[in-house]
PDB file of C-alpha atoms in Angstrom:
ATOM      1  CA  UNK A   1     -11.323  18.306   5.738  1.00  0.00           C
ATOM      2  CA  UNK A   2      -9.728  15.509   3.693  1.00  0.00           C
ATOM      3  CA  UNK A   3     -11.718  12.310   3.403  1.00  0.00           C
ATOM      4  CA  UNK A   4     -10.354   9.507   5.580  1.00  0.00           C
ATOM      5  CA  UNK A   5      -8.701   6.686   3.635  1.00  0.00           C
ATOM      6  CA  UNK A   6     -10.452   3.321   3.981  1.00  0.00           C
ATOM      7  CA  UNK A   7      -8.623   0.868   6.256  1.00  0.00           C
ATOM      8  CA  UNK A   8      -8.460  -2.852   5.565  1.00  0.00           C
ATOM      9  CA  UNK A   9      -8.133  -5.595   8.125  1.00  0.00           C
ATOM     10  CA  UNK A  10      -4.442  -6.302   8.554  1.00  0.00           C
ATOM     11  CA  UNK A  11      -3.146  -9.015   6.219  1.00  0.00           C
ATOM     12  CA  UNK A  12      -0.054 -11.191   5.805  1.00  0.00           C
ATOM     13  CA  UNK A  13       0.673 -10.504   2.140  1.00  0.00           C
ATOM     14  CA  UNK A  14       4.323  -9.620   1.676  1.00  0.00           C
ATOM     15  CA  UNK A  15       5.099  -6.061   0.631  1.00  0.00           C
ATOM     16  CA  UNK A  16       6.778  -5.798  -2.764  1.00  0.00           C
ATOM     17  CA  UNK A  17       8.002  -2.587  -4.385  1.00  0.00           C
ATOM     18  CA  UNK A  18       8.310  -2.490  -8.178  1.00  0.00           C
ATOM     19  CA  UNK A  19       9.882   0.531  -9.866  1.00  0.00           C
ATOM     20  CA  UNK A  20       8.249   1.288 -13.208  1.00  0.00           C
ATOM     21  CA  UNK A  21      11.016   1.256 -15.778  1.00  0.00           C
ATOM     22  CA  UNK A  22       9.050   3.516 -18.122  1.00  0.00           C
ATOM     23  CA  UNK A  23      10.039   6.406 -15.818  1.00  0.00           C
ATOM     24  CA  UNK A  24      13.735   5.528 -15.875  1.00  0.00           C
ATOM     25  CA  UNK A  25      16.452   6.907 -18.160  1.00  0.00           C
ATOM     26  CA  UNK A  26      15.619   4.702 -21.127  1.00  0.00           C
ATOM     27  CA  UNK A  27      19.011   5.358 -22.705  1.00  0.00           C
ATOM     28  CA  UNK A  28      20.577   3.564 -19.737  1.00  0.00           C
ATOM     29  CA  UNK A  29      17.797   1.215 -18.646  1.00  0.00           C
ATOM     30  CA  UNK A  30      20.063  -1.695 -17.685  1.00  0.00           C
ATOM     31  CA  UNK A  31      22.041   0.424 -15.245  1.00  0.00           C
ATOM     32  CA  UNK A  32      18.861   2.029 -13.928  1.00  0.00           C
ATOM     33  CA  UNK A  33      17.342  -1.397 -13.269  1.00  0.00           C
ATOM     34  CA  UNK A  34      20.431  -2.637 -11.460  1.00  0.00           C
ATOM     35  CA  UNK A  35      20.508   0.522  -9.320  1.00  0.00           C
ATOM     36  CA  UNK A  36      16.931   0.168  -8.060  1.00  0.00           C
ATOM     37  CA  UNK A  37      17.339  -3.540  -7.383  1.00  0.00           C
ATOM     38  CA  UNK A  38      20.467  -2.726  -5.374  1.00  0.00           C
ATOM     39  CA  UNK A  39      18.420  -0.025  -3.630  1.00  0.00           C
ATOM     40  CA  UNK A  40      15.889  -2.543  -2.323  1.00  0.00           C
ATOM     41  CA  UNK A  41      13.314  -3.008  -5.090  1.00  0.00           C
ATOM     42  CA  UNK A  42      11.649  -6.423  -5.162  1.00  0.00           C
ATOM     43  CA  UNK A  43      10.777  -6.518  -8.848  1.00  0.00           C
ATOM     44  CA  UNK A  44      10.709  -4.463 -12.048  1.00  0.00           C
ATOM     45  CA  UNK A  45       7.437  -3.292 -13.585  1.00  0.00           C
ATOM     46  CA  UNK A  46       7.603  -3.273 -17.384  1.00  0.00           C
ATOM     47  CA  UNK A  47       4.860  -1.446 -19.288  1.00  0.00           C
ATOM     48  CA  UNK A  48       4.195  -2.906 -22.725  1.00  0.00           C
ATOM     49  CA  UNK A  49       1.937  -0.678 -24.846  1.00  0.00           C
ATOM     50  CA  UNK A  50       0.830  -1.446 -28.386  1.00  0.00           C
ATOM     51  CA  UNK A  51      -0.717   1.848 -29.495  1.00  0.00           C
ATOM     52  CA  UNK A  52      -4.117   0.148 -29.838  1.00  0.00           C
ATOM     53  CA  UNK A  53      -5.368  -0.761 -26.368  1.00  0.00           C
ATOM     54  CA  UNK A  54      -3.789   2.483 -25.129  1.00  0.00           C
ATOM     55  CA  UNK A  55      -2.827   5.514 -27.254  1.00  0.00           C
ATOM     56  CA  UNK A  56       0.902   5.127 -26.736  1.00  0.00           C
ATOM     57  CA  UNK A  57       3.727   2.785 -27.755  1.00  0.00           C
ATOM     58  CA  UNK A  58       6.522   1.740 -25.393  1.00  0.00           C
ATOM     59  CA  UNK A  59       8.489  -1.448 -26.039  1.00  0.00           C
ATOM     60  CA  UNK A  60       8.062  -5.144 -26.644  1.00  0.00           C
ATOM     61  CA  UNK A  61       9.845  -8.492 -26.303  1.00  0.00           C
ATOM     62  CA  UNK A  62      13.228  -7.400 -27.776  1.00  0.00           C
ATOM     63  CA  UNK A  63      13.698  -4.741 -25.089  1.00  0.00           C
ATOM     64  CA  UNK A  64      12.590  -7.138 -22.341  1.00  0.00           C
ATOM     65  CA  UNK A  65      15.027  -9.739 -23.631  1.00  0.00           C
ATOM     66  CA  UNK A  66      17.876  -7.204 -23.619  1.00  0.00           C
ATOM     67  CA  UNK A  67      17.015  -6.077 -20.086  1.00  0.00           C
ATOM     68  CA  UNK A  68      16.906  -9.704 -18.925  1.00  0.00           C
ATOM     69  CA  UNK A  69      20.426 -10.238 -20.260  1.00  0.00           C
ATOM     70  CA  UNK A  70      21.560  -7.100 -18.456  1.00  0.00           C
ATOM     71  CA  UNK A  71      20.140  -7.814 -14.993  1.00  0.00           C
ATOM     72  CA  UNK A  72      20.304 -11.618 -14.887  1.00  0.00           C
ATOM     73  CA  UNK A  73      17.788 -14.393 -14.475  1.00  0.00           C
ATOM     74  CA  UNK A  74      16.860 -13.874 -10.825  1.00  0.00           C
ATOM     75  CA  UNK A  75      15.107 -10.480 -11.124  1.00  0.00           C
ATOM     76  CA  UNK A  76      11.287 -10.683 -11.238  1.00  0.00           C
ATOM     77  CA  UNK A  77       9.785  -9.027 -14.336  1.00  0.00           C
ATOM     78  CA  UNK A  78       6.140  -7.989 -13.970  1.00  0.00           C
ATOM     79  CA  UNK A  79       5.065  -7.363 -17.566  1.00  0.00           C
ATOM     80  CA  UNK A  80       2.031  -5.072 -17.621  1.00  0.00           C
ATOM     81  CA  UNK A  81       0.489  -5.827 -20.992  1.00  0.00           C
ATOM     82  CA  UNK A  82      -1.512  -2.848 -22.214  1.00  0.00           C
ATOM     83  CA  UNK A  83      -2.237  -4.611 -25.493  1.00  0.00           C
ATOM     84  CA  UNK A  84      -5.132  -5.779 -27.599  1.00  0.00           C
ATOM     85  CA  UNK A  85      -5.428  -9.562 -28.064  1.00  0.00           C
ATOM     86  CA  UNK A  86      -3.345 -10.418 -24.955  1.00  0.00           C
ATOM     87  CA  UNK A  87      -3.126 -14.145 -25.684  1.00  0.00           C
ATOM     88  CA  UNK A  88      -1.065 -13.369 -28.795  1.00  0.00           C
ATOM     89  CA  UNK A  89       1.864 -12.116 -26.729  1.00  0.00           C
ATOM     90  CA  UNK A  90       2.049 -14.786 -24.029  1.00  0.00           C
ATOM     91  CA  UNK A  91       4.717 -16.933 -25.676  1.00  0.00           C
ATOM     92  CA  UNK A  92       6.851 -13.989 -26.940  1.00  0.00           C
ATOM     93  CA  UNK A  93       6.895 -12.437 -23.456  1.00  0.00           C
ATOM     94  CA  UNK A  94       7.803 -15.777 -21.880  1.00  0.00           C
ATOM     95  CA  UNK A  95      10.606 -16.272 -24.408  1.00  0.00           C
ATOM     96  CA  UNK A  96      11.951 -12.773 -23.743  1.00  0.00           C
ATOM     97  CA  UNK A  97      12.213 -13.351 -19.995  1.00  0.00           C
ATOM     98  CA  UNK A  98       8.903 -12.326 -18.460  1.00  0.00           C
ATOM     99  CA  UNK A  99       8.114 -13.670 -14.989  1.00  0.00           C
ATOM    100  CA  UNK A 100       4.564 -12.418 -14.608  1.00  0.00           C
ATOM    101  CA  UNK A 101       2.144 -11.558 -17.403  1.00  0.00           C
ATOM    102  CA  UNK A 102      -0.455  -9.016 -16.323  1.00  0.00           C
ATOM    103  CA  UNK A 103      -3.211  -8.637 -18.900  1.00  0.00           C
ATOM    104  CA  UNK A 104      -6.119  -6.218 -18.937  1.00  0.00           C
ATOM    105  CA  UNK A 105      -9.528  -7.747 -18.395  1.00  0.00           C
ATOM    106  CA  UNK A 106     -10.964  -5.152 -20.795  1.00  0.00           C
ATOM    107  CA  UNK A 107      -8.781  -6.487 -23.629  1.00  0.00           C
ATOM    108  CA  UNK A 108      -9.641 -10.153 -23.084  1.00  0.00           C
ATOM    109  CA  UNK A 109     -12.960  -9.882 -24.958  1.00  0.00           C
ATOM    110  CA  UNK A 110     -14.603 -12.520 -22.779  1.00  0.00           C
ATOM    111  CA  UNK A 111     -11.694 -14.950 -23.134  1.00  0.00           C
ATOM    112  CA  UNK A 112     -10.032 -14.136 -19.809  1.00  0.00           C
ATOM    113  CA  UNK A 113     -10.059 -17.747 -18.613  1.00  0.00           C
ATOM    114  CA  UNK A 114      -8.331 -18.870 -21.808  1.00  0.00           C
ATOM    115  CA  UNK A 115      -5.742 -16.098 -21.451  1.00  0.00           C
ATOM    116  CA  UNK A 116      -5.069 -16.914 -17.789  1.00  0.00           C
ATOM    117  CA  UNK A 117      -4.628 -20.619 -18.543  1.00  0.00           C
ATOM    118  CA  UNK A 118      -2.255 -19.848 -21.427  1.00  0.00           C
ATOM    119  CA  UNK A 119      -0.112 -17.706 -19.116  1.00  0.00           C
ATOM    120  CA  UNK A 120       0.001 -20.432 -16.469  1.00  0.00           C
ATOM    121  CA  UNK A 121       0.833 -23.046 -19.121  1.00  0.00           C
ATOM    122  CA  UNK A 122       3.763 -20.841 -20.138  1.00  0.00           C
ATOM    123  CA  UNK A 123       5.016 -21.077 -16.534  1.00  0.00           C
ATOM    124  CA  UNK A 124       4.515 -17.405 -15.762  1.00  0.00           C
ATOM    125  CA  UNK A 125       2.626 -15.849 -12.871  1.00  0.00           C
ATOM    126  CA  UNK A 126      -0.845 -14.644 -13.855  1.00  0.00           C
ATOM    127  CA  UNK A 127      -1.874 -11.051 -13.263  1.00  0.00           C
ATOM    128  CA  UNK A 128      -5.084  -9.313 -14.293  1.00  0.00           C
ATOM    129  CA  UNK A 129      -5.470  -5.531 -14.459  1.00  0.00           C
ATOM    130  CA  UNK A 130      -8.484  -3.240 -14.071  1.00  0.00           C
ATOM    131  CA  UNK A 131      -8.819   0.226 -15.560  1.00  0.00           C
ATOM    132  CA  UNK A 132     -10.252   2.843 -13.183  1.00  0.00           C
ATOM    133  CA  UNK A 133     -13.736   2.528 -14.648  1.00  0.00           C
ATOM    134  CA  UNK A 134     -13.866  -1.278 -14.522  1.00  0.00           C
ATOM    135  CA  UNK A 135     -15.604  -2.884 -11.514  1.00  0.00           C
ATOM    136  CA  UNK A 136     -14.189  -5.807  -9.551  1.00  0.00           C
ATOM    137  CA  UNK A 137     -17.064  -7.968 -10.755  1.00  0.00           C
ATOM    138  CA  UNK A 138     -15.384  -8.055 -14.168  1.00  0.00           C
ATOM    139  CA  UNK A 139     -12.756 -10.509 -12.870  1.00  0.00           C
ATOM    140  CA  UNK A 140     -15.159 -12.895 -11.132  1.00  0.00           C
ATOM    141  CA  UNK A 141     -14.713 -15.615 -13.753  1.00  0.00           C
ATOM    142  CA  UNK A 142     -10.934 -15.561 -13.556  1.00  0.00           C
ATOM    143  CA  UNK A 143     -10.164 -14.612  -9.930  1.00  0.00           C
ATOM    144  CA  UNK A 144      -9.421 -18.201  -8.911  1.00  0.00           C
ATOM    145  CA  UNK A 145      -6.830 -18.503 -11.695  1.00  0.00           C
ATOM    146  CA  UNK A 146      -4.761 -15.389 -11.048  1.00  0.00           C
ATOM    147  CA  UNK A 147      -1.874 -14.681  -8.693  1.00  0.00           C
ATOM    148  CA  UNK A 148      -2.358 -10.913  -8.610  1.00  0.00           C
ATOM    149  CA  UNK A 149      -4.894  -8.189  -9.366  1.00  0.00           C
ATOM    150  CA  UNK A 150      -3.668  -4.785 -10.513  1.00  0.00           C
ATOM    151  CA  UNK A 151      -5.866  -1.800  -9.741  1.00  0.00           C
ATOM    152  CA  UNK A 152      -4.925   1.122 -11.961  1.00  0.00           C
ATOM    153  CA  UNK A 153      -4.873   4.375 -10.019  1.00  0.00           C
ATOM    154  CA  UNK A 154      -4.480   6.405 -13.215  1.00  0.00           C
ATOM    155  CA  UNK A 155      -5.776   5.855 -16.732  1.00  0.00           C
ATOM    156  CA  UNK A 156      -3.325   3.460 -18.409  1.00  0.00           C
ATOM    157  CA  UNK A 157      -1.077   4.607 -21.218  1.00  0.00           C
ATOM    158  CA  UNK A 158       1.056   7.439 -19.852  1.00  0.00           C
ATOM    159  CA  UNK A 159       3.315   8.011 -16.862  1.00  0.00           C
ATOM    160  CA  UNK A 160       3.390  10.995 -14.544  1.00  0.00           C
ATOM    161  CA  UNK A 161      -0.377  11.208 -13.894  1.00  0.00           C
ATOM    162  CA  UNK A 162      -1.912  12.094 -10.540  1.00  0.00           C
ATOM    163  CA  UNK A 163      -2.956   9.344  -8.145  1.00  0.00           C
ATOM    164  CA  UNK A 164      -6.720   8.656  -8.019  1.00  0.00           C
ATOM    165  CA  UNK A 165      -7.710   8.182  -4.352  1.00  0.00           C
ATOM    166  CA  UNK A 166     -11.250   7.249  -5.393  1.00  0.00           C
ATOM    167  CA  UNK A 167      -9.861   3.868  -6.467  1.00  0.00           C
ATOM    168  CA  UNK A 168      -9.142   2.908  -2.851  1.00  0.00           C
ATOM    169  CA  UNK A 169     -12.615   1.464  -2.116  1.00  0.00           C
ATOM    170  CA  UNK A 170     -11.970  -0.908  -5.022  1.00  0.00           C
ATOM    171  CA  UNK A 171      -8.673  -1.988  -3.423  1.00  0.00           C
ATOM    172  CA  UNK A 172     -10.411  -2.426  -0.059  1.00  0.00           C
ATOM    173  CA  UNK A 173     -13.142  -4.552  -1.637  1.00  0.00           C
ATOM    174  CA  UNK A 174     -10.523  -6.765  -3.279  1.00  0.00           C
ATOM    175  CA  UNK A 175      -8.586  -7.187  -0.029  1.00  0.00           C
ATOM    176  CA  UNK A 176     -11.810  -8.052   1.795  1.00  0.00           C
ATOM    177  CA  UNK A 177     -12.973 -10.578  -0.801  1.00  0.00           C
ATOM    178  CA  UNK A 178      -9.522 -12.061  -1.504  1.00  0.00           C
ATOM    179  CA  UNK A 179      -7.497 -11.685   1.725  1.00  0.00           C
ATOM    180  CA  UNK A 180      -4.525 -13.754   0.490  1.00  0.00           C
ATOM    181  CA  UNK A 181      -4.331 -12.228  -2.994  1.00  0.00           C
ATOM    182  CA  UNK A 182      -1.464 -10.027  -4.121  1.00  0.00           C
ATOM    183  CA  UNK A 183      -3.000  -6.629  -4.918  1.00  0.00           C
ATOM    184  CA  UNK A 184      -0.970  -4.166  -6.933  1.00  0.00           C
ATOM    185  CA  UNK A 185      -1.568  -0.461  -7.482  1.00  0.00           C
ATOM    186  CA  UNK A 186      -0.033   1.511 -10.328  1.00  0.00           C
ATOM    187  CA  UNK A 187      -0.189   5.205 -11.050  1.00  0.00           C
ATOM    188  CA  UNK A 188       0.914   8.277  -9.126  1.00  0.00           C
ATOM    189  CA  UNK A 189       2.331   6.302  -6.193  1.00  0.00           C
ATOM    190  CA  UNK A 190       4.983   7.900  -4.023  1.00  0.00           C
ATOM    191  CA  UNK A 191       5.637   8.813  -0.380  1.00  0.00           C
ATOM    192  CA  UNK A 192       2.771  11.344  -0.421  1.00  0.00           C
ATOM    193  CA  UNK A 193       0.136   8.900  -1.701  1.00  0.00           C
ATOM    194  CA  UNK A 194       1.228   5.410  -0.646  1.00  0.00           C
ATOM    195  CA  UNK A 195      -0.455   5.472   2.769  1.00  0.00           C
ATOM    196  CA  UNK A 196      -3.915   5.523   1.196  1.00  0.00           C
ATOM    197  CA  UNK A 197      -3.083   2.483  -0.942  1.00  0.00           C
ATOM    198  CA  UNK A 198      -1.458   0.631   1.946  1.00  0.00           C
ATOM    199  CA  UNK A 199      -4.427   1.275   4.246  1.00  0.00           C
ATOM    200  CA  UNK A 200      -6.826  -0.006   1.588  1.00  0.00           C
ATOM    201  CA  UNK A 201      -4.889  -3.264   1.316  1.00  0.00           C
ATOM    202  CA  UNK A 202      -2.449  -2.984  -1.584  1.00  0.00           C
ATOM    203  CA  UNK A 203       0.773  -4.908  -0.966  1.00  0.00           C
ATOM    204  CA  UNK A 204       2.470  -4.461  -4.356  1.00  0.00           C
ATOM    205  CA  UNK A 205       3.387  -0.854  -5.084  1.00  0.00           C
ATOM    206  CA  UNK A 206       4.439   0.296  -8.543  1.00  0.00           C
ATOM    207  CA  UNK A 207       6.322   3.575  -8.407  1.00  0.00           C
ATOM    208  CA  UNK A 208       7.784   5.367 -11.389  1.00  0.00           C
ATOM    209  CA  UNK A 209       8.401   9.098 -11.209  1.00  0.00           C
ATOM    210  CA  UNK A 210       8.802   9.098  -7.423  1.00  0.00           C
ATOM    211  CA  UNK A 211      11.644   6.577  -7.604  1.00  0.00           C
ATOM    212  CA  UNK A 212      13.405   7.806 -10.729  1.00  0.00           C
ATOM    213  CA  UNK A 213      13.120  11.546 -10.093  1.00  0.00           C
ATOM    214  CA  UNK A 214      16.561  13.077 -10.779  1.00  0.00           C
ATOM    215  CA  UNK A 215      18.491  13.710  -7.606  1.00  0.00           C
ATOM    216  CA  UNK A 216      16.232  11.592  -5.425  1.00  0.00           C
ATOM    217  CA  UNK A 217      17.458   8.971  -2.968  1.00  0.00           C
ATOM    218  CA  UNK A 218      15.943   5.904  -4.595  1.00  0.00           C
ATOM    219  CA  UNK A 219      16.663   3.535  -1.750  1.00  0.00           C
ATOM    220  CA  UNK A 220      15.037   5.928   0.729  1.00  0.00           C
ATOM    221  CA  UNK A 221      11.922   6.259  -1.435  1.00  0.00           C
ATOM    222  CA  UNK A 222      11.666   2.468  -1.672  1.00  0.00           C
ATOM    223  CA  UNK A 223      12.123   2.196   2.113  1.00  0.00           C
ATOM    224  CA  UNK A 224       9.303   4.695   2.759  1.00  0.00           C
ATOM    225  CA  UNK A 225       6.949   2.873   0.402  1.00  0.00           C
ATOM    226  CA  UNK A 226       7.711  -0.470   2.026  1.00  0.00           C
ATOM    227  CA  UNK A 227       7.294   0.814   5.554  1.00  0.00           C
ATOM    228  CA  UNK A 228       3.862   2.206   4.714  1.00  0.00           C
ATOM    229  CA  UNK A 229       2.603  -1.204   3.600  1.00  0.00           C
ATOM    230  CA  UNK A 230       4.179  -2.936   6.587  1.00  0.00           C
ATOM    231  CA  UNK A 231       2.580  -0.506   9.053  1.00  0.00           C
ATOM    232  CA  UNK A 232      -0.836   0.128   7.508  1.00  0.00           C
ATOM    233  CA  UNK A 233      -1.320  -3.198   5.714  1.00  0.00           C
ATOM    234  CA  UNK A 234       0.551  -5.772   7.788  1.00  0.00           C
ATOM    235  CA  UNK A 235       0.011  -4.036  11.122  1.00  0.00           C
ATOM    236  CA  UNK A 236       3.662  -3.831  12.140  1.00  0.00           C
ATOM    237  CA  UNK A 237       4.619  -1.317  14.798  1.00  0.00           C
ATOM    238  CA  UNK A 238       5.602   2.074  13.390  1.00  0.00           C
TER     239      UNK A 238
END
């Protein structure tokens, strides 16, 4: 028998669906971004990897700047910074068009308050991310300064990994301790796994492969993800 997913108390945090552009057709990323926004996405999730903090390289400020020019100023860019020395990239990401700067607590080297304040001073939203093995207690010093906490449901660095349901107690603990906080989950999310995240209290859902799978109905996938959060997280009637 499958283990029952933990259920949070219903909350009022708005559901937001963010397609992960790393899973898109990178040769046509501007068109892909416009298509998912037209299909109901609330924001774009942009994975920045430096080859040091994670063993992979993706893109940096020049690509973000080009995508910003393509989609316009109104689209929310959640920049997931899988980089060493996160404070170094705050100003370049702001200049390239970032809306939210989500740094990893593990990369902050004890300077998470300084990083969070630098992000806020740059007029971006502040996000902090936790690897699967990092406890919630790691963000205690910075929780009051952030707009969002990202709970990784895969090991960061590569797309297409399987969702880790054992991260859901961490999401539930966050929702319980910070009932008004935006809580994002990233990794292996799709129609088959979103209910567990929604029940635990996540309201921001990053979805890559499930949205960009060739031949899929992207708007329908986004609708299913949203409805799960509204039903299981917000308590709306099914």
